[in-house]
Amino acid sequence: MNVERLNPISEEEAATMVSRQTRDDLAERIMTTSPDEAPAPVRHGRWGRRLLVGVPLAAAVAAAGVVVLSAAGPDQKVGSVSVGPHRADAAVLSFRKEDGYLVVTVKDPVADPARYRKEFAAHGLDIKLDLRPVSPRNAGTVIFLEDQEGSRIEVIQAKGECGVEICSVGVKVPVDYKGYAHIVFGRAARPGEMYDTSEGDRPGEGVGLPEVPGRTVAEAWDVLTQRKITGVEYRYEFRGSDRPYPNGLSRDQVKPEWYVHDAVAGSEGQVILFVGPEKE
Amino acid sequence: MGPPDTRRHRFEEIYGKYHDAVLAYVVRRTDNGHDAADVLAETFLVAWRRLDEVPAGERARPWLFGVARRTLANLHRGARRRTALSERLRAELAHAHPHAAPATEPSAVAAAFRRLPEQDRELLALAGWEGLDFGEIAVVLGCSRNAVRIRMFRARRRFARELNTHEDLIEERVAPASEGGVA
């Protein structure tokens, strides 16, 4: 596992590749450019991002192609799957026009995101909508928003009013909107379903352990059992290091009297507990 | 934006301190001296122009890597910006560039590393080659420390798995899973 020895070149070797003179010359040339010239900042793209809460997880999940919605036990069905046959054909969004806007509200908060996408597309809109399980106080709020045309989409939030059956959230889209947008709302979680973290969610809140730092592993196990969460990964942490277990621990290796430093909802339907023999 | 002398002084300090680190970062991730020279010059040009945004102290290092990383990504997208600042540098680096040495390393470790998704390799390299901690990697990638921690764990685990299965695989390549530049 030694990535270090694959290093193509050390910093010292690199340093010898450029002469002192060339190095100084480059610095001089740079400093003769005007700092006030159009700075042309290097950016990822041309997206206007208003809210990027919870992005790291969301982005990682998207990259891995994993659906984060379902984290239930084997007997449960959550998220996008099988919510009764009557839902299969019903519209999952409602559209109405109002003052130059198309007002779109969610009819089925646990529909497959592909179905939202399709209904938006039927109205000529390239909008991706997701609803993800979050803590009760974040239900009905926006946890991620990315829009291409610089904040022209308005979101209709419904704090505390977004369950798995009824949810009042939606978006107001200017009728001439042509760009792409991606919006993620938080909705209430089902039993056994982990939260996707959002702004203000404390570490561990996603697994019902809001005061995680300092709790013991045994206490965490009790809560996980109550919440019917079975998929747990353990990461070892001891004084800032993951040695000697950089690849994590099995449940047998984890001692009940150890402390939980952090608990996060991972993809692949699992909770990740950061544990160690000492309080962090 | 302070008076010109202060600006120059601050830039010279940053340049002097981190030139080699950025050069090494860039050389490790480019195939040839021309690209390396352009990215190095562009990175410090951005630092000069956005001097007020460069974090103080050691935090400047991952910040510069972050700029270099985005510049490299633009390079790969074909959005090359020749600054004309770096001709001599190009010539010197063209001679000395090691041409991405790991690609020719025959060991099982190198093979396993190459089979990892690009995202994993990047994380492991930032830790193993640049010696960055999770917080610094988060600065480079523009994501949270927690996200780095989680991704690093997965990367290490996949790497370990690749190493274990190496002998069963004959030249099987895992297609790199691109994250599409969204960090």
GROMACS .gro file of C-alpha atoms in nm:
model
  463
    1MET     CA    1   0.000   0.000   0.000
    2ASN     CA    2   0.285   0.230  -0.060
    3VAL     CA    3   0.175   0.511  -0.284
    4GLU     CA    4   0.477   0.713  -0.176
    5ARG     CA    5   0.714   0.498  -0.375
    6LEU     CA    6   0.511   0.554  -0.691
    7ASN     CA    7   0.590   0.921  -0.665
    8PRO     CA    8   0.738   1.010  -1.006
    9ILE     CA    9   0.958   1.281  -0.869
   10SER     CA   10   1.050   1.433  -0.537
   11GLU     CA   11   1.024   1.804  -0.470
   12GLU     CA   12   1.402   1.822  -0.451
   13GLU     CA   13   1.440   1.655  -0.791
   14ALA     CA   14   1.178   1.884  -0.941
   15ALA     CA   15   1.363   2.184  -0.805
   16THR     CA   16   1.674   2.088  -1.000
   17MET     CA   17   1.481   2.091  -1.328
   18VAL     CA   18   1.459   2.467  -1.343
   19SER     CA   19   1.755   2.699  -1.323
   20ARG     CA   20   1.766   2.979  -1.071
   21GLN     CA   21   1.766   3.231  -1.352
   22THR     CA   22   1.459   3.091  -1.523
   23ARG     CA   23   1.279   3.074  -1.196
   24ASP     CA   24   1.349   3.437  -1.113
   25ASP     CA   25   1.266   3.536  -1.467
   26LEU     CA   26   0.921   3.381  -1.445
   27ALA     CA   27   0.848   3.562  -1.119
   28GLU     CA   28   0.957   3.893  -1.272
   29ARG     CA   29   0.747   3.840  -1.583
   30ILE     CA   30   0.444   3.757  -1.374
   31MET     CA   31   0.488   4.065  -1.160
   32THR     CA   32   0.509   4.288  -1.464
   33THR     CA   33   0.157   4.187  -1.561
   34SER     CA   34  -0.098   4.421  -1.419
   35PRO     CA   35  -0.282   4.283  -1.123
   36ASP     CA   36  -0.585   4.476  -1.240
   37GLU     CA   37  -0.610   4.305  -1.575
   38ALA     CA   38  -0.911   4.084  -1.614
   39PRO     CA   39  -0.814   3.821  -1.365
   40ALA     CA   40  -0.979   3.538  -1.558
   41PRO     CA   41  -1.020   3.330  -1.249
   42VAL     CA   42  -1.001   2.961  -1.318
   43ARG     CA   43  -1.329   2.807  -1.227
   44HIS     CA   44  -1.495   2.475  -1.260
   45GLY     CA   45  -1.744   2.593  -1.511
   46ARG     CA   46  -2.008   2.851  -1.564
   47TRP     CA   47  -2.246   2.734  -1.301
   48GLY     CA   48  -2.396   2.986  -1.067
   49ARG     CA   49  -2.414   2.816  -0.735
   50ARG     CA   50  -2.625   2.956  -0.464
   51LEU     CA   51  -2.621   2.677  -0.215
   52LEU     CA   52  -2.372   2.403  -0.199
   53VAL     CA   53  -2.473   2.246   0.123
   54GLY     CA   54  -2.413   1.878   0.146
   55VAL     CA   55  -2.239   1.875  -0.187
   56PRO     CA   56  -1.940   1.663  -0.100
   57LEU     CA   57  -2.159   1.368  -0.015
   58ALA     CA   58  -2.400   1.433  -0.294
   59ALA     CA   59  -2.122   1.469  -0.545
   60ALA     CA   60  -1.945   1.158  -0.427
   61VAL     CA   61  -2.267   0.969  -0.446
   62ALA     CA   62  -2.345   1.095  -0.791
   63ALA     CA   63  -1.999   0.999  -0.909
   64ALA     CA   64  -2.036   0.653  -0.772
   65GLY     CA   65  -2.375   0.619  -0.934
   66VAL     CA   66  -2.528   0.515  -0.607
   67VAL     CA   67  -2.879   0.599  -0.502
   68VAL     CA   68  -2.869   0.734  -0.153
   69LEU     CA   69  -3.237   0.720  -0.092
   70SER     CA   70  -3.263   0.370   0.034
   71ALA     CA   71  -3.100   0.260   0.350
   72ALA     CA   72  -3.369   0.044   0.495
   73GLY     CA   73  -3.376  -0.310   0.614
   74PRO     CA   74  -3.447  -0.589   0.369
   75ASP     CA   75  -3.818  -0.594   0.450
   76GLN     CA   76  -3.866  -0.228   0.381
   77LYS     CA   77  -3.903  -0.045   0.062
   78VAL     CA   78  -3.813   0.316   0.058
   79GLY     CA   79  -3.707   0.590  -0.170
   80SER     CA   80  -3.782   0.549  -0.530
   81VAL     CA   81  -3.914   0.199  -0.533
   82SER     CA   82  -4.259   0.045  -0.505
   83VAL     CA   83  -4.479   0.288  -0.325
   84GLY     CA   84  -4.792   0.118  -0.449
   85PRO     CA   85  -4.915   0.056  -0.799
   86HIS     CA   86  -5.149   0.355  -0.805
   87ARG     CA   87  -4.850   0.588  -0.798
   88ALA     CA   88  -4.685   0.440  -1.098
   89ASP     CA   89  -4.899   0.627  -1.346
   90ALA     CA   90  -4.993   0.937  -1.151
   91ALA     CA   91  -4.810   1.262  -1.216
   92VAL     CA   92  -4.539   1.327  -0.962
   93LEU     CA   93  -4.532   1.703  -1.017
   94SER     CA   94  -4.797   1.965  -1.061
   95PHE     CA   95  -4.750   2.255  -1.302
   96ARG     CA   96  -4.935   2.585  -1.321
   97LYS     CA   97  -4.858   2.922  -1.478
   98GLU     CA   98  -4.847   3.234  -1.266
   99ASP     CA   99  -4.714   3.582  -1.351
  100GLY     CA  100  -4.457   3.475  -1.606
  101TYR     CA  101  -4.352   3.181  -1.397
  102LEU     CA  102  -4.420   2.814  -1.413
  103VAL     CA  103  -4.494   2.705  -1.060
  104VAL     CA  104  -4.400   2.344  -1.008
  105THR     CA  105  -4.491   2.164  -0.690
  106VAL     CA  106  -4.414   1.816  -0.575
  107LYS     CA  107  -4.700   1.571  -0.562
  108ASP     CA  108  -4.506   1.262  -0.476
  109PRO     CA  109  -4.206   1.327  -0.252
  110VAL     CA  110  -4.065   0.978  -0.289
  111ALA     CA  111  -4.092   0.940  -0.663
  112ASP     CA  112  -3.803   0.825  -0.874
  113PRO     CA  113  -3.602   1.138  -0.966
  114ALA     CA  114  -3.613   1.020  -1.327
  115ARG     CA  115  -3.987   1.075  -1.325
  116TYR     CA  116  -3.951   1.437  -1.209
  117ARG     CA  117  -3.696   1.484  -1.480
  118LYS     CA  118  -3.932   1.345  -1.739
  119GLU     CA  119  -4.220   1.567  -1.633
  120PHE     CA  120  -3.998   1.874  -1.637
  121ALA     CA  121  -3.880   1.770  -1.981
  122ALA     CA  122  -4.239   1.742  -2.098
  123HIS     CA  123  -4.266   2.113  -2.015
  124GLY     CA  124  -3.946   2.188  -2.201
  125LEU     CA  125  -3.735   2.220  -1.887
  126ASP     CA  126  -3.397   2.069  -1.820
  127ILE     CA  127  -3.435   2.048  -1.447
  128LYS     CA  128  -3.322   1.775  -1.216
  129LEU     CA  129  -3.504   1.744  -0.888
  130ASP     CA  130  -3.432   1.516  -0.597
  131LEU     CA  131  -3.578   1.481  -0.252
  132ARG     CA  132  -3.353   1.328   0.004
  133PRO     CA  133  -3.411   1.222   0.360
  134VAL     CA  134  -3.292   1.476   0.617
  135SER     CA  135  -3.342   1.554   0.983
  136PRO     CA  136  -3.697   1.672   1.070
  137ARG     CA  137  -3.598   2.036   1.109
  138ASN     CA  138  -3.442   2.043   0.763
  139ALA     CA  139  -3.734   1.875   0.591
  140GLY     CA  140  -3.883   2.102   0.330
  141THR     CA  141  -3.568   2.307   0.283
  142VAL     CA  142  -3.329   2.323  -0.007
  143ILE     CA  143  -3.013   2.127   0.059
  144PHE     CA  144  -2.853   2.176  -0.279
  145LEU     CA  145  -2.911   2.409  -0.567
  146GLU     CA  146  -2.722   2.466  -0.884
  147ASP     CA  147  -2.862   2.674  -1.164
  148GLN     CA  148  -2.711   2.781  -1.484
  149GLU     CA  149  -2.874   3.113  -1.540
  150GLY     CA  150  -2.770   3.284  -1.221
  151SER     CA  151  -3.039   3.255  -0.960
  152ARG     CA  152  -3.343   3.291  -1.181
  153ILE     CA  153  -3.518   2.994  -1.033
  154GLU     CA  154  -3.706   3.056  -0.712
  155VAL     CA  155  -3.752   2.778  -0.466
  156ILE     CA  156  -4.065   2.720  -0.264
  157GLN     CA  157  -3.955   2.587   0.067
  158ALA     CA  158  -4.185   2.432   0.323
  159LYS     CA  159  -3.988   2.401   0.639
  160GLY     CA  160  -4.110   2.112   0.846
  161GLU     CA  161  -4.378   2.031   0.591
  162CYS     CA  162  -4.226   1.769   0.377
  163GLY     CA  163  -4.301   1.414   0.469
  164VAL     CA  164  -4.292   1.103   0.258
  165GLU     CA  165  -4.659   1.131   0.161
  166ILE     CA  166  -4.720   1.502   0.134
  167CYS     CA  167  -4.465   1.772   0.072
  168SER     CA  168  -4.527   2.136  -0.011
  169VAL     CA  169  -4.198   2.219  -0.176
  170GLY     CA  170  -4.158   2.332  -0.532
  171VAL     CA  171  -3.989   2.571  -0.770
  172LYS     CA  172  -4.089   2.881  -0.963
  173VAL     CA  173  -3.926   2.882  -1.301
  174PRO     CA  174  -3.937   3.181  -1.535
  175VAL     CA  175  -4.131   3.075  -1.846
  176ASP     CA  176  -3.835   3.167  -2.066
  177TYR     CA  177  -3.586   2.965  -1.863
  178LYS     CA  178  -3.378   2.747  -2.088
  179GLY     CA  179  -3.086   2.642  -1.871
  180TYR     CA  180  -3.011   2.340  -1.665
  181ALA     CA  181  -3.074   2.336  -1.293
  182HIS     CA  182  -3.038   2.082  -1.019
  183ILE     CA  183  -3.231   2.120  -0.697
  184VAL     CA  184  -3.235   1.892  -0.398
  185PHE     CA  185  -3.490   1.931  -0.122
  186GLY     CA  186  -3.481   1.760   0.212
  187ARG     CA  187  -3.778   1.550   0.309
  188ALA     CA  188  -3.863   1.353   0.620
  189ALA     CA  189  -3.683   1.022   0.655
  190ARG     CA  190  -3.856   0.692   0.688
  191PRO     CA  191  -3.765   0.461   0.977
  192GLY     CA  192  -3.433   0.304   0.903
  193GLU     CA  193  -3.351   0.556   0.637
  194MET     CA  194  -3.040   0.760   0.693
  195TYR     CA  195  -3.026   1.133   0.656
  196ASP     CA  196  -2.839   1.299   0.383
  197THR     CA  197  -2.661   1.568   0.575
  198SER     CA  198  -2.757   1.926   0.523
  199GLU     CA  199  -2.669   2.262   0.663
  200GLY     CA  200  -2.671   2.275   1.037
  201ASP     CA  201  -2.695   1.900   1.075
  202ARG     CA  202  -2.448   1.811   1.338
  203PRO     CA  203  -2.223   1.514   1.288
  204GLY     CA  204  -2.412   1.201   1.370
  205GLU     CA  205  -2.750   1.362   1.341
  206GLY     CA  206  -2.808   1.148   1.040
  207VAL     CA  207  -2.815   0.842   1.254
  208GLY     CA  208  -3.008   0.996   1.539
  209LEU     CA  209  -2.702   1.066   1.749
  210PRO     CA  210  -2.700   1.442   1.773
  211GLU     CA  211  -2.459   1.449   2.064
  212VAL     CA  212  -2.220   1.203   1.914
  213PRO     CA  213  -1.886   1.321   2.041
  214GLY     CA  214  -1.830   1.141   2.366
  215ARG     CA  215  -2.095   0.874   2.325
  216THR     CA  216  -1.982   0.517   2.359
  217VAL     CA  217  -2.004   0.262   2.085
  218ALA     CA  218  -2.252   0.064   2.296
  219GLU     CA  219  -2.485   0.367   2.312
  220ALA     CA  220  -2.453   0.415   1.939
  221TRP     CA  221  -2.543   0.051   1.880
  222ASP     CA  222  -2.861   0.094   2.086
  223VAL     CA  223  -2.970   0.388   1.876
  224LEU     CA  224  -2.886   0.213   1.552
  225THR     CA  225  -3.090  -0.087   1.658
  226GLN     CA  226  -3.387   0.134   1.740
  227ARG     CA  227  -3.363   0.299   1.404
  228LYS     CA  228  -3.326  -0.037   1.231
  229ILE     CA  229  -3.000   0.058   1.073
  230THR     CA  230  -2.792  -0.249   1.011
  231GLY     CA  231  -2.525  -0.147   0.764
  232VAL     CA  232  -2.245   0.007   0.966
  233GLU     CA  233  -1.886   0.066   0.872
  234TYR     CA  234  -1.627   0.140   1.136
  235ARG     CA  235  -1.331   0.366   1.091
  236TYR     CA  236  -1.059   0.377   1.348
  237GLU     CA  237  -0.924   0.703   1.482
  238PHE     CA  238  -0.666   0.739   1.749
  239ARG     CA  239  -0.491   1.071   1.815
  240GLY     CA  240  -0.544   1.192   1.464
  241SER     CA  241  -0.435   0.874   1.291
  242ASP     CA  242  -0.619   0.581   1.140
  243ARG     CA  243  -0.325   0.350   1.208
  244PRO     CA  244  -0.302   0.059   1.261
  245TYR     CA  245  -0.639   0.012   1.090
  246PRO     CA  246  -0.632   0.232   0.779
  247ASN     CA  247  -0.884   0.002   0.614
  248GLY     CA  248  -1.139   0.021   0.889
  249LEU     CA  249  -1.254  -0.226   1.145
  250SER     CA  250  -1.498  -0.511   1.152
  251ARG     CA  251  -1.767  -0.502   1.417
  252ASP     CA  252  -1.581  -0.769   1.616
  253GLN     CA  253  -1.279  -0.545   1.641
  254VAL     CA  254  -1.477  -0.257   1.783
  255LYS     CA  255  -1.502  -0.243   2.162
  256PRO     CA  256  -1.837  -0.135   2.310
  257GLU     CA  257  -1.662   0.092   2.559
  258TRP     CA  258  -1.486   0.286   2.285
  259TYR     CA  259  -1.607   0.630   2.187
  260VAL     CA  260  -1.780   0.747   1.876
  261HIS     CA  261  -1.607   1.057   1.737
  262ASP     CA  262  -1.832   1.107   1.443
  263ALA     CA  263  -2.112   0.935   1.259
  264VAL     CA  264  -2.206   1.010   0.903
  265ALA     CA  265  -2.440   0.871   0.649
  266GLY     CA  266  -2.243   0.709   0.375
  267SER     CA  267  -2.353   0.594   0.038
  268GLU     CA  268  -2.396   0.224  -0.029
  269GLY     CA  269  -2.671   0.230   0.233
  270GLN     CA  270  -2.443   0.246   0.529
  271VAL     CA  271  -2.362   0.446   0.837
  272ILE     CA  272  -2.000   0.525   0.898
  273LEU     CA  273  -1.891   0.547   1.260
  274PHE     CA  274  -1.555   0.696   1.343
  275VAL     CA  275  -1.449   0.528   1.665
  276GLY     CA  276  -1.151   0.505   1.893
  277PRO     CA  277  -1.046   0.412   2.243
  278GLU     CA  278  -1.026   0.774   2.355
  279LYS     CA  279  -1.272   1.060   2.351
  280GLU     CA  280  -1.173   1.285   2.065
  281MET     CA  281  -0.473   4.527  -0.256
  282GLY     CA  282  -0.180   4.692  -0.083
  283PRO     CA  283   0.083   4.925  -0.226
  284PRO     CA  284   0.294   4.783  -0.511
  285ASP     CA  285   0.596   4.706  -0.294
  286THR     CA  286   0.392   4.515  -0.042
  287ARG     CA  287   0.231   4.316  -0.319
  288ARG     CA  288   0.565   4.233  -0.473
  289HIS     CA  289   0.708   4.137  -0.140
  290ARG     CA  290   0.419   3.906  -0.057
  291PHE     CA  291   0.425   3.746  -0.401
  292GLU     CA  292   0.800   3.691  -0.390
  293GLU     CA  293   0.763   3.529  -0.053
  294ILE     CA  294   0.492   3.292  -0.175
  295TYR     CA  295   0.676   3.220  -0.497
  296GLY     CA  296   1.004   3.155  -0.323
  297LYS     CA  297   0.848   2.928  -0.068
  298TYR     CA  298   0.615   2.724  -0.286
  299HIS     CA  299   0.767   2.728  -0.634
  300ASP     CA  300   0.927   2.386  -0.596
  301ALA     CA  301   0.620   2.231  -0.437
  302VAL     CA  302   0.393   2.354  -0.717
  303LEU     CA  303   0.647   2.253  -0.980
  304ALA     CA  304   0.667   1.902  -0.836
  305TYR     CA  305   0.286   1.883  -0.817
  306VAL     CA  306   0.257   1.984  -1.179
  307VAL     CA  307   0.538   1.763  -1.311
  308ARG     CA  308   0.384   1.462  -1.139
  309ARG     CA  309   0.060   1.518  -1.325
  310THR     CA  310   0.171   1.615  -1.674
  311ASP     CA  311   0.318   1.420  -1.962
  312ASN     CA  312   0.555   1.681  -2.093
  313GLY     CA  313   0.754   1.987  -2.008
  314HIS     CA  314   0.542   2.225  -2.210
  315ASP     CA  315   0.227   2.148  -2.019
  316ALA     CA  316   0.414   2.158  -1.690
  317ALA     CA  317   0.560   2.498  -1.770
  318ASP     CA  318   0.227   2.644  -1.876
  319VAL     CA  319   0.047   2.518  -1.568
  320LEU     CA  320   0.320   2.638  -1.335
  321ALA     CA  321   0.323   2.984  -1.491
  322GLU     CA  322  -0.055   3.006  -1.496
  323THR     CA  323  -0.081   2.898  -1.133
  324PHE     CA  324   0.150   3.172  -1.010
  325LEU     CA  325  -0.008   3.421  -1.242
  326VAL     CA  326  -0.341   3.350  -1.077
  327ALA     CA  327  -0.172   3.384  -0.738
  328TRP     CA  328  -0.032   3.723  -0.841
  329ARG     CA  329  -0.363   3.848  -0.966
  330ARG     CA  330  -0.561   3.714  -0.676
  331LEU     CA  331  -0.298   3.778  -0.414
  332ASP     CA  332  -0.553   3.894  -0.161
  333GLU     CA  333  -0.723   3.558  -0.180
  334VAL     CA  334  -0.411   3.354  -0.115
  335PRO     CA  335  -0.440   3.226   0.241
  336ALA     CA  336  -0.169   3.322   0.488
  337GLY     CA  337   0.094   3.079   0.607
  338GLU     CA  338   0.103   2.714   0.516
  339ARG     CA  339  -0.251   2.724   0.385
  340ALA     CA  340  -0.112   2.888   0.073
  341ARG     CA  341   0.035   2.557  -0.039
  342PRO     CA  342  -0.292   2.361  -0.080
  343TRP     CA  343  -0.454   2.675  -0.222
  344LEU     CA  344  -0.189   2.686  -0.494
  345PHE     CA  345  -0.233   2.314  -0.560
  346GLY     CA  346  -0.605   2.381  -0.599
  347VAL     CA  347  -0.534   2.645  -0.863
  348ALA     CA  348  -0.286   2.416  -1.038
  349ARG     CA  349  -0.541   2.137  -1.032
  350ARG     CA  350  -0.807   2.348  -1.201
  351THR     CA  351  -0.557   2.476  -1.453
  352LEU     CA  352  -0.462   2.117  -1.533
  353ALA     CA  353  -0.828   2.028  -1.571
  354ASN     CA  354  -0.870   2.313  -1.818
  355LEU     CA  355  -0.563   2.191  -2.001
  356HIS     CA  356  -0.716   1.848  -2.033
  357ARG     CA  357  -1.032   2.006  -2.168
  358GLY     CA  358  -0.823   2.174  -2.432
  359ALA     CA  359  -0.869   2.520  -2.286
  360ARG     CA  360  -0.501   2.595  -2.286
  361ARG     CA  361  -0.398   2.948  -2.222
  362ARG     CA  362  -0.045   3.019  -2.331
  363THR     CA  363   0.081   3.294  -2.116
  364ALA     CA  364   0.398   3.364  -2.311
  365LEU     CA  365   0.557   3.392  -1.973
  366SER     CA  366   0.711   3.055  -1.975
  367GLU     CA  367   0.913   2.995  -2.294
  368ARG     CA  368   1.242   2.942  -2.121
  369LEU     CA  369   1.079   2.733  -1.855
  370ARG     CA  370   0.922   2.520  -2.126
  371ALA     CA  371   1.258   2.452  -2.279
  372GLU     CA  372   1.418   2.356  -1.950
  373LEU     CA  373   1.133   2.136  -1.842
  374ALA     CA  374   1.106   1.969  -2.181
  375HIS     CA  375   1.452   1.827  -2.124
  376ALA     CA  376   1.410   1.724  -1.767
  377HIS     CA  377   1.052   1.600  -1.754
  378PRO     CA  378   1.033   1.243  -1.626
  379HIS     CA  379   0.734   1.165  -1.850
  380ALA     CA  380   0.499   1.030  -1.592
  381ALA     CA  381   0.723   0.764  -1.448
  382PRO     CA  382   0.457   0.558  -1.269
  383ALA     CA  383   0.311   0.453  -1.603
  384THR     CA  384   0.620   0.249  -1.669
  385GLU     CA  385   0.667   0.115  -1.319
  386PRO     CA  386   0.605  -0.258  -1.354
  387SER     CA  387   0.535  -0.345  -0.994
  388ALA     CA  388   0.210  -0.486  -0.865
  389VAL     CA  389   0.162  -0.174  -0.658
  390ALA     CA  390   0.186   0.049  -0.962
  391ALA     CA  391  -0.048  -0.174  -1.158
  392ALA     CA  392  -0.303  -0.170  -0.877
  393PHE     CA  393  -0.271   0.206  -0.851
  394ARG     CA  394  -0.328   0.250  -1.223
  395ARG     CA  395  -0.643   0.043  -1.209
  396LEU     CA  396  -0.801   0.274  -0.953
  397PRO     CA  397  -1.052   0.536  -1.059
  398GLU     CA  398  -0.892   0.872  -1.127
  399GLN     CA  399  -1.060   1.020  -0.822
  400ASP     CA  400  -0.898   0.762  -0.594
  401ARG     CA  401  -0.557   0.808  -0.747
  402GLU     CA  402  -0.581   1.181  -0.700
  403LEU     CA  403  -0.661   1.146  -0.330
  404LEU     CA  404  -0.395   0.890  -0.262
  405ALA     CA  405  -0.137   1.093  -0.451
  406LEU     CA  406  -0.220   1.415  -0.265
  407ALA     CA  407  -0.160   1.232   0.061
  408GLY     CA  408   0.133   1.018  -0.052
  409TRP     CA  409   0.318   1.250  -0.286
  410GLU     CA  410   0.238   1.596  -0.160
  411GLY     CA  411   0.207   1.476   0.199
  412LEU     CA  412  -0.115   1.668   0.260
  413ASP     CA  413  -0.347   1.598   0.549
  414PHE     CA  414  -0.724   1.571   0.512
  415GLY     CA  415  -0.782   1.939   0.580
  416GLU     CA  416  -0.531   2.042   0.317
  417ILE     CA  417  -0.669   1.797   0.063
  418ALA     CA  418  -1.010   1.949   0.127
  419VAL     CA  419  -0.864   2.290   0.031
  420VAL     CA  420  -0.720   2.149  -0.291
  421LEU     CA  421  -1.040   1.974  -0.390
  422GLY     CA  422  -1.274   2.243  -0.265
  423CYS     CA  423  -1.477   2.004  -0.052
  424SER     CA  424  -1.521   1.938   0.317
  425ARG     CA  425  -1.269   1.762   0.535
  426ASN     CA  426  -1.530   1.506   0.616
  427ALA     CA  427  -1.582   1.429   0.251
  428VAL     CA  428  -1.208   1.380   0.211
  429ARG     CA  429  -1.202   1.149   0.507
  430ILE     CA  430  -1.480   0.938   0.363
  431ARG     CA  431  -1.342   0.929   0.011
  432MET     CA  432  -0.992   0.854   0.134
  433PHE     CA  433  -1.116   0.555   0.324
  434ARG     CA  434  -1.286   0.418   0.015
  435ALA     CA  435  -0.983   0.490  -0.201
  436ARG     CA  436  -0.753   0.306   0.037
  437ARG     CA  437  -0.991   0.017   0.059
  438ARG     CA  438  -1.020  -0.010  -0.319
  439PHE     CA  439  -0.645   0.014  -0.350
  440ALA     CA  440  -0.601  -0.268  -0.100
  441ARG     CA  441  -0.855  -0.472  -0.291
  442GLU     CA  442  -0.679  -0.407  -0.620
  443LEU     CA  443  -0.352  -0.519  -0.468
  444ASN     CA  444  -0.509  -0.838  -0.338
  445THR     CA  445  -0.671  -0.928  -0.664
  446HIS     CA  446  -0.378  -0.828  -0.876
  447GLU     CA  447  -0.267  -1.181  -0.943
  448ASP     CA  448  -0.609  -1.287  -1.064
  449LEU     CA  449  -0.630  -1.013  -1.319
  450ILE     CA  450  -0.456  -1.010  -1.647
  451GLU     CA  451  -0.426  -0.658  -1.776
  452GLU     CA  452  -0.779  -0.575  -1.680
  453ARG     CA  453  -0.828  -0.206  -1.676
  454VAL     CA  454  -1.089  -0.032  -1.472
  455ALA     CA  455  -1.226   0.259  -1.665
  456PRO     CA  456  -1.154   0.575  -1.469
  457ALA     CA  457  -1.469   0.711  -1.311
  458SER     CA  458  -1.461   1.081  -1.374
  459GLU     CA  459  -1.625   1.309  -1.129
  460GLY     CA  460  -1.679   1.563  -1.398
  461GLY     CA  461  -1.479   1.829  -1.222
  462VAL     CA  462  -1.732   1.872  -0.946
  463ALA     CA  463  -1.553   1.855  -0.621
   0.00000   0.00000   0.00000
